[in-house]
Short mmCIF file of C-alpha atoms and ligand atoms in Angstrom, two decimals:
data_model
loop_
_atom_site.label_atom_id
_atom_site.label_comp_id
_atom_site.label_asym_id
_atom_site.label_seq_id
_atom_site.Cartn_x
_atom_site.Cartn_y
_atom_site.Cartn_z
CA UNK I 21 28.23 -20.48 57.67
CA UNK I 22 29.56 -23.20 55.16
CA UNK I 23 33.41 -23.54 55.70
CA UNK I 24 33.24 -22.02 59.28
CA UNK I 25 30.26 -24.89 60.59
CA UNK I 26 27.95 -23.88 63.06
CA UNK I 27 28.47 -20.84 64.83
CA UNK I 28 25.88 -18.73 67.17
CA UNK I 29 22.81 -17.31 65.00
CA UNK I 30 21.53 -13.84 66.23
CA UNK I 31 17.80 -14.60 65.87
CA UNK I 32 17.71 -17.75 68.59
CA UNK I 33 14.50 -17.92 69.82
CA UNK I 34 12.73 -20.51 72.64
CA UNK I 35 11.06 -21.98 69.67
CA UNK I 36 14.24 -23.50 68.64
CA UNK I 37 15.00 -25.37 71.87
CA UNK I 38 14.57 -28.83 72.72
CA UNK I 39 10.83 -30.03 74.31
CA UNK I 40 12.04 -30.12 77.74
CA UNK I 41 13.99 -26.75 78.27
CA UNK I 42 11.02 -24.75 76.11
CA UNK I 43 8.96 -25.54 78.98
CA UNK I 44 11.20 -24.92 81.43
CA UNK I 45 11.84 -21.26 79.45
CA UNK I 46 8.22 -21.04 78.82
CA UNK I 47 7.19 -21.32 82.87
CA UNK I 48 9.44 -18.59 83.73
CA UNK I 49 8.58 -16.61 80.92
CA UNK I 50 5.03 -16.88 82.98
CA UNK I 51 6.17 -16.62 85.85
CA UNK I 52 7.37 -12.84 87.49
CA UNK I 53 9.02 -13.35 90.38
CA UNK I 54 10.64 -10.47 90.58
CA UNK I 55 7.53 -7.91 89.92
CA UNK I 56 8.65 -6.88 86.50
CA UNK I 57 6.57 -3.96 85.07
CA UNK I 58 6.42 -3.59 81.53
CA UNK I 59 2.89 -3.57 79.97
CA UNK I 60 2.08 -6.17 76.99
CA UNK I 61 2.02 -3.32 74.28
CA UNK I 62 5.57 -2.95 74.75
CA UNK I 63 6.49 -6.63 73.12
CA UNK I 64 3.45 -6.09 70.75
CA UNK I 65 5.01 -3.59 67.63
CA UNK I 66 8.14 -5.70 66.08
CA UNK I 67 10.63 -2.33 66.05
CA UNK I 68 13.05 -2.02 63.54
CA UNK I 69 16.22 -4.12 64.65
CA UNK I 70 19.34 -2.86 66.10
CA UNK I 71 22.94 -2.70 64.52
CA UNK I 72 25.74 -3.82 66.46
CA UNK I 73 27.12 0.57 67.09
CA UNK I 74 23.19 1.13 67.91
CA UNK I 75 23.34 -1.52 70.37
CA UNK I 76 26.62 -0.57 71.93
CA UNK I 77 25.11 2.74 72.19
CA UNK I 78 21.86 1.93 74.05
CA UNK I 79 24.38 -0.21 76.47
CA UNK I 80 26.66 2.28 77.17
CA UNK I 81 23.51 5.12 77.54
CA UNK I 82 21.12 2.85 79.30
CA UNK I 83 23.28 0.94 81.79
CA UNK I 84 25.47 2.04 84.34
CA UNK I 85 27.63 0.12 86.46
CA UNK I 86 26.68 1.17 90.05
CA UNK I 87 28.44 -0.09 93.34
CA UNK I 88 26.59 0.34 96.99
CA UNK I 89 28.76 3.08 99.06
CA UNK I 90 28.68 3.65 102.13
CA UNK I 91 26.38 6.79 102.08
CA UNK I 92 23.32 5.08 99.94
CA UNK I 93 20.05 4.97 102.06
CA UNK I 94 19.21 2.12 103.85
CA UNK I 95 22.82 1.32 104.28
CA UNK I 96 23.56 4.68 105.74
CA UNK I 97 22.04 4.12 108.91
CA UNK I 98 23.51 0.74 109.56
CA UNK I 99 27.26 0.02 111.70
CA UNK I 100 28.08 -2.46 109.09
CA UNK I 101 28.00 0.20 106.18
CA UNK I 102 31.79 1.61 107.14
CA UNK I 103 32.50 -2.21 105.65
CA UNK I 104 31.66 -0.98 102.18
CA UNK I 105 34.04 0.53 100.32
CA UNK I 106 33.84 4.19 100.02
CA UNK I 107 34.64 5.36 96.32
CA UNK I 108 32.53 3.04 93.18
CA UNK I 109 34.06 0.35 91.58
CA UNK I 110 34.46 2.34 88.83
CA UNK I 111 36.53 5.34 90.46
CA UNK I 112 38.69 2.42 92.09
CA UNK I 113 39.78 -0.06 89.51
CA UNK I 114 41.37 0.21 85.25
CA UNK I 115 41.22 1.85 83.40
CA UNK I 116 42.44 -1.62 81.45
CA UNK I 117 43.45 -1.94 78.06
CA UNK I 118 42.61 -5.47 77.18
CA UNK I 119 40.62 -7.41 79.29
CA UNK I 120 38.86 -10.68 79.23
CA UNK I 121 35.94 -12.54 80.77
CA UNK I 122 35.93 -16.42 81.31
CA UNK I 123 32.68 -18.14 80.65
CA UNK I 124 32.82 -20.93 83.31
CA UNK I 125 31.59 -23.21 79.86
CA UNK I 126 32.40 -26.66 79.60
CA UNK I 127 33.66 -26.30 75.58
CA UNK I 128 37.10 -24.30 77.16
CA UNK I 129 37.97 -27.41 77.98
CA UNK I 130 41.12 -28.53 75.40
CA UNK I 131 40.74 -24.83 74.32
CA UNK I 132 44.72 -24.16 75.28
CA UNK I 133 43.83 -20.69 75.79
CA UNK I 134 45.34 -20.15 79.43
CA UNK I 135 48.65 -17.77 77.76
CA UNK I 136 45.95 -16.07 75.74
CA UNK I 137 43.76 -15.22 78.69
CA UNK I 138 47.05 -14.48 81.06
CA UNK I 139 48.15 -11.56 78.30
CA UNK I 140 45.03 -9.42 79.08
CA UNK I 141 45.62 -6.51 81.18
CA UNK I 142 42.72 -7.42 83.41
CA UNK I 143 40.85 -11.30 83.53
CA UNK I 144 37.48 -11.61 85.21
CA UNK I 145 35.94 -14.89 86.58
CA UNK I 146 32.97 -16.11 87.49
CA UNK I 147 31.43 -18.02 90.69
CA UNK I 148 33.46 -20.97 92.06
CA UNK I 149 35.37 -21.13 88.32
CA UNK I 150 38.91 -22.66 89.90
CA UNK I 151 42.49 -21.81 87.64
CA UNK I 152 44.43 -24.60 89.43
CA UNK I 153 44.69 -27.79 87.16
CA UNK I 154 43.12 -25.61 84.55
CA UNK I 155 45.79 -23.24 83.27
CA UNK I 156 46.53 -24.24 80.42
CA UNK I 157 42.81 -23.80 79.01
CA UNK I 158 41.98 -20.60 81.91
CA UNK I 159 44.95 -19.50 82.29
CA UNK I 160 45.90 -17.82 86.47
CA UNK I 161 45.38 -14.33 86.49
CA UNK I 162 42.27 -13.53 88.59
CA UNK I 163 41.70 -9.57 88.49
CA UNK I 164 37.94 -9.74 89.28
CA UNK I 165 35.83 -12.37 90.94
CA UNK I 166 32.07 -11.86 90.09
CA UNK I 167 29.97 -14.00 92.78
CA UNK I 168 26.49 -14.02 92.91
CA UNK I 169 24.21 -14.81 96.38
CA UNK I 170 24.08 -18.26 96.28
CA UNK I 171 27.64 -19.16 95.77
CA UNK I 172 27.88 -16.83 98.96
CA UNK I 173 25.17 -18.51 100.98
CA UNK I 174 25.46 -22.42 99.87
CA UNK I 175 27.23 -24.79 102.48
CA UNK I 176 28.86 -26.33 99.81
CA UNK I 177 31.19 -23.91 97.87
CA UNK I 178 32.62 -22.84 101.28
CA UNK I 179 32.49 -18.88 100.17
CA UNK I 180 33.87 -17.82 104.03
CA UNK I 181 36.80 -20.18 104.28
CA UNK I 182 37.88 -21.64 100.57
CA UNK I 183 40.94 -20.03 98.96
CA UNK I 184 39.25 -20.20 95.59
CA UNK I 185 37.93 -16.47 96.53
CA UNK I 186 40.71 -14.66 98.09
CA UNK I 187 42.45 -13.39 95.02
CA UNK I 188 41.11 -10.57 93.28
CA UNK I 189 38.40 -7.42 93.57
CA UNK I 190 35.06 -9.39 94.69
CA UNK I 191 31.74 -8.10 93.10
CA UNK I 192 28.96 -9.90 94.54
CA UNK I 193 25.24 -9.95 93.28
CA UNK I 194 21.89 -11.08 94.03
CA UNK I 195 18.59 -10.55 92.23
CA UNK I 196 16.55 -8.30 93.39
CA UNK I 197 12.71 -6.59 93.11
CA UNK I 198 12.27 -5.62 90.11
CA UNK I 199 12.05 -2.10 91.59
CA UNK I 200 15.69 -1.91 92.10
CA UNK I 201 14.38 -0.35 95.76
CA UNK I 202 16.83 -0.59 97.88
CA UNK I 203 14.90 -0.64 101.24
CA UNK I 204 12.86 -3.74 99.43
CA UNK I 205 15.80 -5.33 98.46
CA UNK I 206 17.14 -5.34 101.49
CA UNK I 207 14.24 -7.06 103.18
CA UNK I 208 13.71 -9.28 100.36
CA UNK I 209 17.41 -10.66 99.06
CA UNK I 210 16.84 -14.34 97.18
CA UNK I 211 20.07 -15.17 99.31
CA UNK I 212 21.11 -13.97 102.48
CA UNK I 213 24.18 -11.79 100.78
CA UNK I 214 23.85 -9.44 103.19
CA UNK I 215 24.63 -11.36 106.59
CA UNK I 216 27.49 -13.04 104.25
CA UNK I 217 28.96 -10.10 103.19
CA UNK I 218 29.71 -9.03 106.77
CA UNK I 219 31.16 -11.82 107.90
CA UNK I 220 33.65 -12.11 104.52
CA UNK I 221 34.71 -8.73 105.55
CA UNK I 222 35.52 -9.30 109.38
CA UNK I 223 37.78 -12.24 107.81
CA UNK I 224 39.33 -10.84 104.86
CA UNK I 225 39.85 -7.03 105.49
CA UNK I 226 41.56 -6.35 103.06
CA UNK I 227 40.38 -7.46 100.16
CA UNK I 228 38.45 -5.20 98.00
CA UNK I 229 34.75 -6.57 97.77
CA UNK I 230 31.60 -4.51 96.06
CA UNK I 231 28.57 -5.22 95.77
CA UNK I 232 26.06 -4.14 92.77
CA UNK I 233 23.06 -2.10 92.70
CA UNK I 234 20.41 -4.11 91.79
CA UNK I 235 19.68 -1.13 89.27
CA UNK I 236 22.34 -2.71 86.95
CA UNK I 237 20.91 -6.00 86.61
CA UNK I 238 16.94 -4.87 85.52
CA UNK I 239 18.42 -1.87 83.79
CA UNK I 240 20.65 -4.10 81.69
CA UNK I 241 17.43 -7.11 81.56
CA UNK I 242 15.25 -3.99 80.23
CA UNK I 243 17.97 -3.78 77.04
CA UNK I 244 17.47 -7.66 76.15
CA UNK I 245 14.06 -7.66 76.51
CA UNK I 246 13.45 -4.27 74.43
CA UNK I 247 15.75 -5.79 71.44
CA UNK I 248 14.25 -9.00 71.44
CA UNK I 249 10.78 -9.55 69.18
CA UNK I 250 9.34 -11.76 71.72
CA UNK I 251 8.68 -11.96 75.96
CA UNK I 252 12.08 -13.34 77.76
CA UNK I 253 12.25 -15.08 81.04
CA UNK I 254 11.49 -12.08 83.73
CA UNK I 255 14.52 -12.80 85.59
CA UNK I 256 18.24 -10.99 85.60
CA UNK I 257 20.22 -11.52 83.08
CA UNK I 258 23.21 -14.35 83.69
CA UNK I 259 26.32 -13.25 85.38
CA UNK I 260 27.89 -13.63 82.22
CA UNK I 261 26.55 -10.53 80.25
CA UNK I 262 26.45 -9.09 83.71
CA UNK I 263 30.80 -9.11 83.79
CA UNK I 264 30.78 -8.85 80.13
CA UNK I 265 28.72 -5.01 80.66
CA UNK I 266 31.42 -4.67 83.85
CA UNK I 267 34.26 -4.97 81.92
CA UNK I 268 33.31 -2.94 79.04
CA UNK I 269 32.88 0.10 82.15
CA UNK I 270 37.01 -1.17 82.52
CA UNK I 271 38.47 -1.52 79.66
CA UNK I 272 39.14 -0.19 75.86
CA UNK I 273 38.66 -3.79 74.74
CA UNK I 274 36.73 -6.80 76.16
CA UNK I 275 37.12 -10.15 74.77
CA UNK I 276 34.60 -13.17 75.95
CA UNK I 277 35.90 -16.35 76.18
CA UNK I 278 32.80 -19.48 75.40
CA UNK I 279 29.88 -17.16 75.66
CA UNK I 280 29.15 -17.97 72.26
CA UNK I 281 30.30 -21.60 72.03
CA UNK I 282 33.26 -22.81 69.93
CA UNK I 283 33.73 -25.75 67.64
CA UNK I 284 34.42 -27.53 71.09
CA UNK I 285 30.68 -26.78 72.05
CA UNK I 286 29.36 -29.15 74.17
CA UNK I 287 26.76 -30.55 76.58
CA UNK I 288 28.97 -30.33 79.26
CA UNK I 289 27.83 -26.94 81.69
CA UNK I 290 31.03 -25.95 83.33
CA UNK I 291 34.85 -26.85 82.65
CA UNK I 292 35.47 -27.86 86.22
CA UNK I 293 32.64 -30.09 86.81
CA UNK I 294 31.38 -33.64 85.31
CA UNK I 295 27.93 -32.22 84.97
CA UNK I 296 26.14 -32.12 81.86
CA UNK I 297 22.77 -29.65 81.05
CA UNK I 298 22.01 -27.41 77.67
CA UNK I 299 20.38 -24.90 79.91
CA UNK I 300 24.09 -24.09 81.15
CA UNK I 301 24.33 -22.77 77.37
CA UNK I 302 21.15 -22.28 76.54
CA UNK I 303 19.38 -20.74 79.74
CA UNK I 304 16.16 -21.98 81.52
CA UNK I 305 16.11 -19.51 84.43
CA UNK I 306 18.35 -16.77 82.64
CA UNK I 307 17.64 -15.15 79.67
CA UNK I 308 20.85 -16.54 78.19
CA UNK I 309 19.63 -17.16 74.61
CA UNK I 310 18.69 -13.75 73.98
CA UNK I 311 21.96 -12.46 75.77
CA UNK I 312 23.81 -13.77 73.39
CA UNK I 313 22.31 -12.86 70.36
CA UNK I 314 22.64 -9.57 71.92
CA UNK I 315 26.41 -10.16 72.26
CA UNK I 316 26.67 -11.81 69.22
CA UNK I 317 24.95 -8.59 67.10
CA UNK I 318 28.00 -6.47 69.24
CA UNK I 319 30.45 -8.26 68.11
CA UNK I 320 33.75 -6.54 66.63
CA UNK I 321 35.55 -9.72 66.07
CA UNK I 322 35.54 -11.90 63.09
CA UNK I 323 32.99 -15.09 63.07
CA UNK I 324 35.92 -17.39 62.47
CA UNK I 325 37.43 -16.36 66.32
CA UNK I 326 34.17 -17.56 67.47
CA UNK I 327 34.70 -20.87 65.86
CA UNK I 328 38.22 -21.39 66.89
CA UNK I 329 38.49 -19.70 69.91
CA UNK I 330 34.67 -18.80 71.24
CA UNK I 331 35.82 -15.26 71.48
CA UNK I 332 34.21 -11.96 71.25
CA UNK I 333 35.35 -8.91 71.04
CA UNK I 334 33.63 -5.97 72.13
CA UNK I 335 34.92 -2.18 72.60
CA UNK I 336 34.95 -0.68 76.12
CA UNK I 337 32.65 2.13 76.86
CA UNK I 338 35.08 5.13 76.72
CA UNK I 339 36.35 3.91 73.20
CA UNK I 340 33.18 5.27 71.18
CA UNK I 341 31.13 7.65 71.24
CA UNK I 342 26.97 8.02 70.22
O1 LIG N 421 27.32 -21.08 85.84
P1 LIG N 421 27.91 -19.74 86.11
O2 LIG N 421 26.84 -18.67 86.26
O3 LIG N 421 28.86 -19.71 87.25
O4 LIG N 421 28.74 -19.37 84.81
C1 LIG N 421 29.19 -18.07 84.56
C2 LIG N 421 28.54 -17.53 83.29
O5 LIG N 421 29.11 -18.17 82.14
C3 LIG N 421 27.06 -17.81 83.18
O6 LIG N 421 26.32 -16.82 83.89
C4 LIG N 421 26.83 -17.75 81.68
O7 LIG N 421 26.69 -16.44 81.25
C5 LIG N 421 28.13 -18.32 81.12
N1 LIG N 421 28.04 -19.76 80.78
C6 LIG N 421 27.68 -20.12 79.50
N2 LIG N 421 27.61 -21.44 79.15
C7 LIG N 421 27.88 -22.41 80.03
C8 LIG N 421 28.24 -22.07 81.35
C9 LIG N 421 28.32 -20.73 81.70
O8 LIG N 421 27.42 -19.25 78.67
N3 LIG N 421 27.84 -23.69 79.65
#
């Protein structure tokens, strides 16, 4: 990209990764945790690759954002179901204009773009990603809080009592059988979301708090894996493209913040914490490299706002058509 340096190349592939996290990627490429289905053949023939429109299309055809409500079998039959709310996230919240989603990468640190992210209509976060002390890079405005299971079930991050959590819609997620059955699901969470859930709602009320079908996450894993020329990990896709794919069911325009990295690309994974891994980039358990050559392919933006500002613009669903 001469002038521009290094920016995020839409053909990244495990083979381009360091020793260490290749095996890492490779074991869970083995590995199927989650019972994925999808026979051999259908990695064998190298299809003809996707433009960016195609690819927006097959996202916006292929992968709805569903909420549980209240009605949905097994939930149906349980007291705690009144606790869900009753209309889809969807129905309920935007449309937005502009919206953006905050990586929780380390290389927005320095990145000054708090006013920038504030401006946007709606701002979605991720996890235990804190604004205070951060503005001036994150900006404040918390419209959407996307947690997954373990942030909700580990002692540490203090999900029922911290503050961190009580400002904005909450959409929690956890993966689940590749079946998307809900019945199986329910019996076989990776973290107890369920049991936390409940109590989060006896203490907060009022808050507005989903939770996704576990449809979303394979439906959206089965549009990485079918665009990519060779097996990914067979595990759910990162939160990230998870909110990005939210957002776009929001909003006219979505811009990602450090989902591609910036000039200020670093080693560092998150900009509230001292720790330091490439899989936080890169992915080990998520298939984050192919995500974002997905997201990088979508694109609307000009390479240079990657460079500058690690932002991505992509169009909301309603905005085109296929
Ligand atoms: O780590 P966490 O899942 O909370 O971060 C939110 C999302 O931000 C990730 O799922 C990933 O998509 C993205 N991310 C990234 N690079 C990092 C850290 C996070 O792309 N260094």
């Amino acid at each position: 990209h001469g002038a521009l340096g290094e920016i995020w190349d839409d053909e990244m592939s495990s083979t381009m990764l360091g020793k260490r996290l290749r095996k890492v990627v490779q074991n869970y490429q083995a590995m199927n945790k989650y019972g994925v289905q999808l026979s051999d053949s259908k990695f064998a023939a190298r299809r003809h690759k996707l433009s960016g429109p195609e690819l927006l299309c097959q996202f916006k055809e292929m992968v709805q954002v569903i909420t549980l409500t209240p009605e949905m079998k097994p939930f149906a039959g349980f007291p705690w179901a009144s606790q869900l709310p009753p209309r889809p996230l969807t129905l309920e919240l935007g449309p937005f204009k502009t919206c953006a989603v905050v990586s929780s990468a380390g290389s927005l640190r320095n990145s000054g773009l708090g006013k920038e992210i504030d401006a946007h209509d709606a701002v979605l976060r991720f996890n235990c990603a804190p604004t205070v002390g951060f503005e001036k890079d994150v900006g404040s405005k918390t419209t959407v809080r996307f947690i997954n299971s373990q942030v909700m079930a580990s002692e540490d991050h203090h999900f029922l009592s911290s503050s961190l959590y009580s400002t904005g819609v909450l959409v929690a997620w956890d993966p689940a059988p590749y079946s998307s059955d809900l019945n199986e699901w329910y019996n076989k969470t990776d973290y107890p979301i369920f049991k936390q859930y409940q109590r989060y709602r006896r203490l907060h009320p009022q808050q507005l708090f989903y939770i996704l079908h576990p449809i979303v996450e394979w439906q959206l894993w089965r549009r990485v894996q079918d665009n990519m020329a060779e097996p990914i990990q067979k595990n759910p896709p990162s939160s990230g493209l998870l909110g990005t794919v939210l957002m776009m069911s929001l909003c006219d325009v979505v811009h990602v913040y450090e989902f591609l990295p910036s000039r200020r690309k670093t080693e560092l994974c998150h900009y509230y914490q001292r720790f330091t891994d490439a899989a936080c980039t890169l992915g080990a358990y998520h298939p984050l490299l192919y995500e974002k050559n997905l997201v990088k392919r979508m694109n609307q933006g000009p390479d240079r706002d990657i460079y500058t500002h690690g932002r991505v613009r992509l169009p909301g669903f309603s905005t085109f058509n296929c």
